[in-house]
XYZ file of C-alpha atoms in Angstrom:
655
model
C 83.897 133.515 115.257
C 83.551 135.113 111.846
C 79.819 135.041 111.143
C 77.603 137.038 108.847
C 75.381 139.442 110.725
C 72.020 138.677 109.159
C 69.552 138.129 112.024
C 66.789 137.072 109.606
C 68.895 134.251 108.169
C 71.536 133.446 110.853
C 71.504 131.664 114.100
C 72.707 133.505 117.133
C 76.380 132.688 117.884
C 75.654 130.609 120.946
C 73.157 128.368 119.273
C 75.344 128.023 116.214
C 78.282 126.897 118.324
C 76.138 124.474 120.349
C 74.700 122.830 117.156
C 78.066 122.782 115.398
C 79.613 120.771 118.283
C 76.498 118.690 118.682
C 76.621 117.587 115.169
C 80.244 116.386 115.569
C 79.483 114.729 118.902
C 76.530 112.891 117.212
C 78.892 111.386 114.682
C 81.337 110.398 117.443
C 78.494 108.636 119.187
C 77.850 106.642 116.032
C 81.423 105.479 116.190
C 81.051 104.364 119.802
C 77.977 102.362 118.796
C 79.897 100.592 116.091
C 82.784 99.742 118.341
C 80.533 98.109 120.828
C 78.387 96.105 118.416
C 80.415 95.276 115.256
C 81.261 91.673 114.419
C 84.314 92.150 112.174
C 87.754 92.433 113.780
C 88.606 94.880 110.936
C 85.847 97.208 111.824
C 86.642 96.924 115.527
C 90.098 98.344 114.730
C 88.397 101.452 113.473
C 88.435 100.896 109.724
C 85.171 102.789 109.500
C 83.706 106.381 109.286
C 80.416 107.997 109.927
C 78.764 111.227 108.704
C 75.765 113.455 109.127
C 74.213 115.047 105.953
C 71.643 117.618 105.228
C 68.507 116.879 103.159
C 70.498 117.328 99.908
C 73.187 114.868 100.917
C 75.878 117.443 101.747
C 78.123 116.468 104.616
C 77.348 118.455 107.728
C 79.811 116.733 110.106
C 82.187 113.872 110.440
C 83.662 112.551 113.631
C 87.018 113.293 115.292
C 88.463 109.889 114.483
C 86.985 109.117 111.000
C 89.742 107.951 108.707
C 91.125 110.189 105.982
C 90.198 108.022 103.109
C 86.505 108.568 103.606
C 86.405 112.246 104.164
C 85.634 113.364 100.607
C 83.345 110.433 99.508
C 80.541 110.076 102.016
C 78.573 112.944 100.544
C 78.829 111.256 97.098
C 77.211 108.091 98.225
C 74.495 109.839 100.132
C 73.646 111.804 96.966
C 73.564 108.566 94.929
C 71.113 107.067 97.340
C 68.928 110.242 97.023
C 69.053 109.912 93.292
C 67.797 106.302 93.418
C 65.124 106.600 96.067
C 64.006 110.202 95.939
C 60.243 110.343 96.521
C 60.305 106.669 97.856
C 61.777 107.162 101.260
C 60.116 106.605 104.631
C 61.131 106.799 108.308
C 62.887 103.571 109.271
C 64.436 103.045 105.797
C 68.077 102.168 105.578
C 69.986 101.818 102.207
C 73.255 100.095 101.343
C 75.816 101.127 98.736
C 79.500 100.443 98.063
C 79.860 101.621 94.459
C 83.329 103.221 93.746
C 82.099 104.372 90.383
C 79.384 106.455 92.063
C 81.916 108.430 94.186
C 82.852 105.783 96.805
C 86.235 104.243 97.531
C 86.239 100.471 96.878
C 83.834 97.586 97.257
C 85.022 96.801 100.790
C 83.811 100.138 101.982
C 80.066 99.464 102.419
C 77.964 102.422 103.431
C 74.505 102.263 105.134
C 72.456 105.459 104.715
C 69.345 106.371 106.773
C 67.014 109.216 105.990
C 66.063 111.325 109.125
C 62.472 112.467 109.172
C 60.803 114.902 111.597
C 57.225 113.729 111.372
C 56.807 113.645 107.541
C 59.512 116.092 106.654
C 62.903 114.900 105.521
C 65.628 116.926 107.340
C 68.769 114.989 106.746
C 70.643 111.694 106.517
C 73.064 109.679 108.721
C 75.645 107.375 107.106
C 77.858 104.661 108.453
C 80.741 103.222 106.395
C 82.482 100.049 107.463
C 85.181 98.002 105.841
C 83.829 94.545 105.354
C 86.658 92.001 105.447
C 85.349 90.004 102.447
C 83.070 90.890 99.478
C 83.592 87.732 97.500
C 85.714 87.817 94.419
C 88.654 85.656 93.442
C 90.691 85.728 96.712
C 89.987 85.838 100.413
C 89.662 89.494 101.466
C 88.666 90.477 97.958
C 92.061 92.128 97.182
C 93.353 90.502 93.988
C 96.252 92.545 92.644
C 96.019 90.845 89.289
C 92.405 91.882 88.749
C 92.008 94.122 85.688
C 88.231 94.549 86.144
C 85.746 94.608 88.985
C 84.393 91.110 88.294
C 87.297 89.571 90.246
C 87.020 92.040 93.119
C 83.755 91.079 94.677
C 80.284 92.440 94.831
C 79.275 95.822 93.575
C 76.297 97.117 95.657
C 74.331 99.781 93.898
C 71.800 101.516 96.166
C 69.524 98.877 97.724
C 67.040 98.903 100.534
C 68.057 96.913 103.649
C 65.382 98.178 106.047
C 61.894 99.276 104.892
C 59.932 101.388 107.359
C 61.834 99.705 110.154
C 61.460 96.197 108.884
C 64.702 94.326 108.201
C 64.785 93.125 104.580
C 66.409 89.766 105.508
C 66.084 88.297 102.020
C 68.222 91.173 100.537
C 70.773 91.052 103.397
C 71.117 87.377 103.202
C 71.594 87.516 99.436
C 74.493 89.986 99.961
C 76.040 88.040 102.792
C 75.896 84.813 100.905
C 78.304 86.148 98.320
C 81.018 86.551 100.967
C 83.305 84.213 102.817
C 81.977 85.230 106.241
C 78.241 85.731 105.974
C 77.544 85.676 109.768
C 79.879 88.630 110.409
C 78.381 90.568 107.454
C 74.860 90.224 108.915
C 76.185 91.307 112.244
C 77.938 94.296 110.779
C 74.856 95.315 108.855
C 72.884 95.573 112.120
C 75.760 97.397 113.859
C 76.003 99.988 111.131
C 72.224 100.400 110.943
C 72.088 100.944 114.728
C 74.874 103.598 114.405
C 72.686 105.527 111.872
C 69.826 105.209 114.264
C 71.870 106.806 117.012
C 72.345 109.816 114.782
C 68.669 109.906 114.023
C 67.871 109.909 117.715
C 70.296 112.685 118.555
C 69.176 114.966 115.705
C 65.555 114.558 116.637
C 66.421 115.373 120.246
C 67.935 118.569 118.983
C 64.815 119.222 116.973
C 62.700 118.937 119.992
C 64.911 121.278 121.873
C 65.659 123.987 119.232
C 63.018 123.418 116.591
C 63.303 121.974 113.138
C 64.103 125.218 111.354
C 66.918 126.014 113.755
C 68.522 122.574 113.338
C 68.267 122.519 109.545
C 69.571 126.079 109.421
C 72.461 124.991 111.639
C 73.277 122.263 109.076
C 73.514 124.820 106.434
C 75.441 127.369 108.500
C 78.237 124.995 109.659
C 79.081 124.303 106.037
C 78.981 127.999 105.240
C 81.195 128.764 108.226
C 83.840 126.285 107.124
C 83.725 127.560 103.567
C 84.218 131.177 104.696
C 87.052 130.228 106.981
C 88.900 128.276 104.412
C 88.383 130.757 101.609
C 89.712 133.548 103.826
C 92.918 131.563 104.540
C 93.376 130.673 100.965
C 92.887 134.286 99.921
C 95.616 135.378 102.333
C 98.177 133.078 100.534
C 100.061 134.126 97.439
C 98.627 133.093 94.117
C 100.840 130.584 92.220
C 101.301 127.184 90.785
C 103.213 124.203 92.157
C 103.860 120.875 90.465
C 105.203 117.470 91.447
C 105.063 113.771 90.638
C 104.941 110.551 92.639
C 104.835 106.951 91.439
C 103.164 103.683 91.769
C 105.843 100.921 91.665
C 104.662 99.156 88.483
C 101.978 97.878 86.274
C 101.924 94.079 87.030
C 100.452 93.558 83.562
C 102.922 95.851 81.832
C 106.599 96.365 81.475
C 109.255 97.619 83.889
C 108.984 101.171 85.047
C 107.106 103.258 87.681
C 103.674 104.660 87.027
C 103.521 108.452 87.326
C 100.815 110.452 89.106
C 101.342 114.111 88.056
C 99.762 116.937 89.973
C 99.685 120.650 89.365
C 98.199 122.781 92.140
C 97.061 126.308 91.469
C 95.988 128.839 93.951
C 94.003 131.770 92.579
C 92.131 134.084 94.846
C 90.204 132.007 97.400
C 90.149 128.707 95.357
C 92.497 125.823 94.702
C 92.677 123.721 91.597
C 94.368 120.344 91.332
C 95.073 119.200 87.812
C 96.097 115.555 87.255
C 96.706 115.969 83.521
C 99.724 113.817 82.377
C 99.059 111.016 84.896
C 99.340 107.547 83.596
C 96.354 105.753 81.967
C 94.687 103.025 84.084
C 96.940 99.907 84.670
C 96.327 96.240 84.526
C 95.815 95.758 88.255
C 93.470 96.953 90.944
C 95.834 99.939 91.735
C 93.549 102.452 90.005
C 91.417 105.131 91.620
C 87.996 106.271 90.628
C 87.310 109.969 90.652
C 85.579 110.028 93.997
C 88.540 108.478 95.810
C 90.964 110.841 94.038
C 88.824 113.806 95.226
C 88.892 112.341 98.698
C 92.710 112.054 98.618
C 92.884 115.739 97.557
C 90.561 116.770 100.465
C 92.569 114.675 102.993
C 95.894 115.991 101.763
C 94.735 119.638 101.851
C 92.890 119.266 105.180
C 96.120 118.212 106.843
C 97.369 121.841 106.607
C 94.165 123.205 108.142
C 93.905 120.878 111.104
C 91.849 123.220 113.405
C 88.727 123.447 111.132
C 85.822 121.077 111.205
C 85.328 119.012 108.060
C 82.145 119.111 105.986
C 81.012 119.929 102.498
C 81.884 123.579 103.029
C 85.524 122.601 102.807
C 84.989 120.974 99.393
C 83.517 124.093 97.744
C 86.792 125.851 97.224
C 88.545 122.769 95.713
C 88.415 121.964 92.068
C 89.801 118.686 90.582
C 90.626 117.962 86.964
C 91.381 114.341 86.402
C 91.572 112.921 82.833
C 89.028 110.223 82.280
C 90.457 106.622 82.035
C 93.620 107.683 83.893
C 94.932 105.909 87.065
C 93.256 108.682 89.008
C 89.885 108.581 87.284
C 89.070 104.967 86.411
C 85.772 104.175 84.899
C 83.614 101.097 85.144
C 84.563 98.231 85.008
C 88.264 98.951 85.636
C 89.536 97.370 88.910
C 89.848 99.953 91.721
C 89.946 98.022 95.015
C 93.589 98.965 95.433
C 92.826 102.680 95.036
C 94.636 103.286 98.383
C 97.984 103.120 96.514
C 97.413 106.158 94.308
C 95.478 107.632 97.200
C 98.535 107.837 99.405
C 100.790 109.040 96.541
C 98.333 111.919 96.008
C 98.417 112.799 99.727
C 102.129 112.804 99.902
C 102.484 114.882 96.758
C 100.022 117.346 98.204
C 102.115 117.421 101.420
C 105.164 118.285 99.327
C 103.468 121.153 97.519
C 101.807 122.632 100.602
C 105.183 122.367 102.389
C 106.473 125.034 100.012
C 103.539 127.281 100.804
C 103.567 126.591 104.584
C 107.249 125.791 105.416
C 106.511 125.901 109.099
C 104.366 122.707 108.577
C 106.684 121.100 106.013
C 106.858 117.375 106.026
C 108.594 114.591 103.984
C 106.965 111.487 102.540
C 105.222 109.046 104.900
C 105.334 105.242 104.663
C 102.817 103.461 102.523
C 99.929 101.471 104.048
C 100.120 97.786 103.494
C 97.532 95.005 103.781
C 98.283 91.335 104.388
C 95.368 89.034 103.768
C 95.373 85.302 104.282
C 92.347 83.034 104.248
C 91.464 79.364 104.375
C 90.032 76.794 106.803
C 90.824 77.082 110.519
C 91.810 73.500 111.360
C 92.004 74.281 115.074
C 88.220 74.004 115.200
C 86.178 70.825 114.365
C 83.877 72.652 112.069
C 86.896 74.189 110.194
C 85.292 77.465 109.518
C 86.760 79.907 107.005
C 89.151 82.371 108.621
C 90.102 85.826 107.330
C 93.403 87.145 108.495
C 93.395 90.776 107.528
C 96.094 92.958 108.992
C 97.791 96.315 108.441
C 100.914 97.596 110.274
C 101.937 101.033 111.499
C 105.075 102.693 110.052
C 106.930 106.024 110.037
C 105.849 109.462 108.828
C 108.179 111.910 107.197
C 110.664 114.147 109.048
C 109.267 117.678 109.637
C 110.758 121.187 109.624
C 112.294 121.288 113.058
C 111.091 117.872 114.362
C 111.635 114.217 113.611
C 108.811 112.266 111.917
C 106.244 110.389 113.951
C 107.422 106.802 114.882
C 105.258 103.672 114.455
C 102.092 105.540 113.508
C 99.103 104.468 111.318
C 99.292 105.499 107.713
C 98.185 108.908 106.431
C 95.549 106.967 104.465
C 93.679 106.403 107.761
C 95.107 108.059 110.865
C 92.078 106.918 112.797
C 92.952 103.261 112.343
C 94.156 101.324 115.360
C 97.345 99.254 115.257
C 95.812 95.779 115.493
C 96.617 93.884 118.715
C 98.539 90.602 118.188
C 96.363 88.898 120.758
C 93.146 89.659 118.927
C 94.463 88.462 115.605
C 95.745 85.245 117.221
C 92.372 84.592 118.833
C 90.381 84.740 115.637
C 92.971 83.381 113.154
C 95.325 80.373 113.175
C 98.484 82.552 113.428
C 101.062 83.303 116.065
C 103.280 86.445 116.160
C 106.920 85.459 116.567
C 108.346 88.964 116.185
C 106.980 92.510 116.459
C 109.457 95.288 116.987
C 110.858 98.589 115.686
C 112.737 98.120 112.419
C 116.270 99.413 112.883
C 117.465 101.726 110.044
C 114.004 102.048 108.581
C 113.831 105.896 109.149
C 114.831 108.034 106.225
C 118.008 109.910 107.323
C 117.892 113.726 107.531
C 118.660 116.697 109.727
C 115.321 115.651 111.046
C 114.900 111.929 110.455
C 111.745 110.249 109.449
C 109.782 108.195 111.862
C 110.657 104.547 112.300
C 108.748 101.650 110.952
C 108.249 98.128 112.368
C 109.138 94.496 111.607
C 106.564 91.799 112.110
C 106.843 88.013 111.576
C 103.942 85.615 111.898
C 103.598 81.806 111.840
C 100.771 80.049 110.228
C 99.312 77.449 112.559
C 96.713 74.719 111.715
C 95.219 75.764 108.424
C 93.930 74.056 105.333
C 93.604 75.441 101.849
C 95.185 78.717 102.837
C 96.309 81.449 100.405
C 97.914 84.801 101.005
C 97.731 88.169 99.306
C 99.889 91.234 99.957
C 98.753 94.690 98.965
C 101.471 97.209 99.184
C 103.783 99.604 97.218
C 106.977 101.592 97.472
C 109.218 98.503 96.899
C 110.613 100.623 94.017
C 109.113 104.123 94.490
C 110.811 104.099 97.869
C 109.565 106.635 100.522
C 111.427 109.822 99.651
C 113.090 112.583 101.607
C 112.966 116.318 100.964
C 115.224 119.377 101.392
C 118.256 117.073 101.106
C 116.916 114.204 103.220
C 117.434 110.577 102.235
C 114.868 107.898 101.391
C 113.650 105.141 103.754
C 113.637 101.473 102.636
C 111.746 99.187 100.246
C 108.607 97.373 101.256
C 108.299 93.638 100.658
C 107.391 90.284 102.272
C 109.530 87.233 102.705
C 108.082 83.672 103.169
C 109.980 80.883 104.861
C 108.524 77.436 104.276
C 108.066 75.036 107.206
C 111.241 73.059 107.651
C 113.353 75.538 105.613
C 115.739 78.171 106.822
C 115.850 80.065 103.493
C 113.429 82.855 103.100
C 111.918 83.604 99.685
C 111.417 87.238 98.764
C 107.848 87.677 97.384
C 107.965 91.428 97.154
C 105.056 93.878 97.567
C 102.577 92.761 94.974
C 101.123 89.225 94.931
C 97.762 87.473 95.393
C 96.512 83.911 95.890
C 99.880 82.540 96.975
C 99.473 79.146 98.691
C 100.614 78.931 102.315
C 100.808 75.969 104.713
C 100.890 75.121 108.360
C 104.306 76.020 109.751
C 105.056 78.721 107.132
C 106.521 81.858 108.530
C 106.031 85.248 106.777
C 107.773 88.508 107.675
C 107.513 92.027 106.429
C 108.748 95.458 107.562
C 107.073 98.731 107.136
C 109.179 101.627 105.948
C 109.999 104.668 108.034
C 109.237 108.183 106.861
C 111.554 110.123 104.486
C 114.281 112.396 105.939
C 113.883 116.164 106.085
C 117.054 118.200 105.497
C 120.696 117.210 104.931
C 121.584 114.249 107.281
C 125.149 115.607 107.563
C 123.633 118.570 109.475
C 122.009 116.377 112.116
C 123.375 116.899 115.652
C 125.765 113.946 116.324
C 124.257 113.652 119.771
C 120.857 113.086 118.288
C 122.304 110.346 116.033
C 123.901 108.750 119.130
C 120.545 108.831 120.935
C 118.994 107.003 117.977
C 121.725 104.385 118.234
C 120.993 103.936 121.881
C 117.295 103.537 121.078
C 118.145 100.949 118.389
C 116.518 103.198 115.752
C 119.804 103.567 113.871
C 122.733 101.058 113.719
C 126.325 102.098 114.303
C 127.080 101.157 110.677
C 124.371 103.334 109.201
C 125.112 106.182 111.542
C 128.436 106.391 109.816
C 127.177 105.726 106.308
C 124.038 107.932 106.331
C 124.891 110.697 108.906
C 128.706 110.619 108.765
C 128.715 110.100 112.549
C 131.232 107.746 114.006
C 130.111 106.201 117.202
C 132.077 103.997 119.577
C 130.337 101.370 121.678
C 131.509 101.395 125.280
C 128.900 99.118 126.969
C 125.779 98.277 125.030
C 124.110 96.849 128.178
C 124.518 100.099 129.908
C 123.640 102.098 126.747
C 127.070 103.670 126.923
C 128.221 105.092 123.569
C 130.234 108.045 122.570
C 130.741 110.175 119.405
C 134.224 110.234 117.929
C 134.260 113.917 116.996
C 137.395 113.915 115.010
C 136.414 110.857 113.001
C 132.972 112.308 112.477
C 134.322 115.497 110.994
C 136.545 113.523 108.621
C 133.753 111.178 107.639
C 131.305 114.020 106.900
C 133.918 115.749 104.815
C 134.536 112.528 102.864
C 130.827 112.040 102.227
C 130.265 115.642 101.200
C 133.049 115.341 98.591
C 131.715 112.144 97.117
C 128.026 111.809 97.468
C 126.843 113.671 94.378
C 129.020 111.461 92.305
C 127.837 108.317 94.164
C 124.257 109.266 93.284
C 125.187 109.252 89.573
C 127.106 106.038 89.578
C 126.764 103.450 86.813
C 123.697 101.374 87.854
C 125.209 98.221 86.532
C 128.265 98.703 88.731
C 125.866 99.224 91.715
C 124.141 95.974 90.797
C 127.394 94.114 90.701
C 128.301 95.304 94.139
C 124.877 94.283 95.411
C 125.187 90.812 94.031
C 128.639 90.242 95.479
C 127.503 91.552 98.884
C 129.765 94.603 98.895
C 126.666 96.838 99.438
C 123.140 96.257 100.675
C 119.708 97.592 99.522
C 120.008 100.647 101.752
C 123.293 101.591 100.157
C 121.816 101.062 96.680
C 118.964 103.379 97.509
C 120.323 106.035 99.757
C 123.902 106.369 98.361
C 123.669 105.244 94.769
C 120.033 106.103 93.935
C 119.649 102.819 92.227
C 116.548 100.538 92.212
C 117.131 96.866 91.695
C 115.085 93.698 91.633
C 115.723 92.974 95.211
C 115.512 89.186 94.690
C 117.889 88.864 91.681
C 119.949 92.030 91.938
C 119.236 93.091 88.384
C 118.995 96.762 87.517
C 115.579 98.088 86.768
C 116.720 100.771 84.255
C 113.531 102.808 83.649
C 112.692 102.705 87.360
C 116.147 103.845 88.342
C 116.003 106.701 85.838
C 112.687 107.835 87.304
C 113.949 107.379 90.840
C 117.050 109.356 90.130
C 115.107 112.202 88.729
C 113.157 112.424 91.966
C 116.374 111.961 94.050
C 118.101 114.762 92.230
C 115.198 117.182 92.754
C 114.266 116.338 96.287
C 117.708 115.524 97.678
C 120.872 116.307 95.696
C 119.702 119.755 94.698
C 119.550 120.720 98.423
C 123.109 119.575 99.354
C 125.458 122.536 99.813
């Protein structure tokens, strides 16, 4: 361990190590408390994070399973609470805040903050952040993709006291809960989160009794300094330089056709990193905007991915500088809608993955799938009292192919790797839904020498419900998950709805809110796989055959995407074989034609799509063309932007 040798100011190495790990364990204990006492199914599936802070609000420790989205924001909300209540805090106080404009994420992420006192001396804070399934607003779940301002997104909670000297402020809590569609669960989650913060208080005071107040507070300072020194040393060992890239949001629902760019320039100079978002698009007419705090968190999460062995606290933040133009999609100001910040969040993370892959090629990775949220709400007619139900679900998908290894299959999104994949049985118990299909999505993985991970396909049936509406919060229907180093993209996101009594599904796409649904309606959506890494024509044909055996890749797409011709001998016995001569010929044919394919006339591609000569995967992977997947019409500006990306990330690496 690299520690400064200043006996008068520094802990001895053993005590330092014990305290460092005790702080992290304390936060993990907070998580266990929440899992055992929470009321919301969403929180039970680990959509939460906890943290320990010093007396100034700086993060001292986060847990081992805290989700990425919260890593760079919890210190902001702690400092905002201090700013509001400094000089008016007492043991037993607990404060609530969910303000994204004060450094948080979105209104659903409600944080409870408890000051920790040793006798009359403030020594730190504990904080618990849970995703409340509803905060009011215009639609169940509080995710209205058409919202242009916060007033349709639900309740903004500026710092407010929920416990005063140990007494529960039930009037304030009931006022907050009454603005939601599930007040009983909200009250339950308040108590669960408050108890989690009390667990941290108990453990920190136990450490104080054992080591003394000065030792513990010094430990809080030193663990941050330790992380800062370690990261700065690693950054200083890297070459100085500047890297740039761009990723996209699919569209501005209130604007014209064309993807929304998020531009990032990363500069390493000495032992510091600067991320500059100059040139990113102004805020758009939906909730797919990010306030500055969430953008900083995305930067931290993306960067931390390349330093997985280090603890995470405010020491990590000190060497990162972020420049984000005000009123841009990555630095929205009040009252611009920001509940869908997770869409730019994941674009930022994947862009950072791409840039760091150039610096650390041994850890290189292609684009991961995009997190999606399906929300439906109404009256549960299975029960006599017909309570309001809140069906709120996310699915796993595929991560990008890596340098020397395929991408992770059926994994939670980079947005929140600590999230659980929600169990079907749990959702069916608390909501009037039934799962009719949940399986790996064949051909969802982006082809490459190292393919992306595979996604899933899920179909659900709405049972006895009244007055139900559905919202779908997603992206990459057009800015399709991309490959790198010659790898190919994945597939478009989107939801289809089949009305009761009908056999014809309707494509609703990836962005809609408040869509009426009725008993007997069936809704299906896939999650994309990860992007491919490296030229798919260089993938070992035996690996392609294994993917066919596993139903990850179809025989048809094995030939189209990998140039591997496979004969089926006996599917029931998983007996297949590679036709080596035909494979050599097919790969030579693809090599000779694929650059020209990627530059084909988009209108001709659209014609073939409409007549059924090609499908969506052909349009994307072979012809680099983005269409309206319902009508088949070309999206010209989107296609131009997509092709620019395809040329840089894929075509330029074909040899």
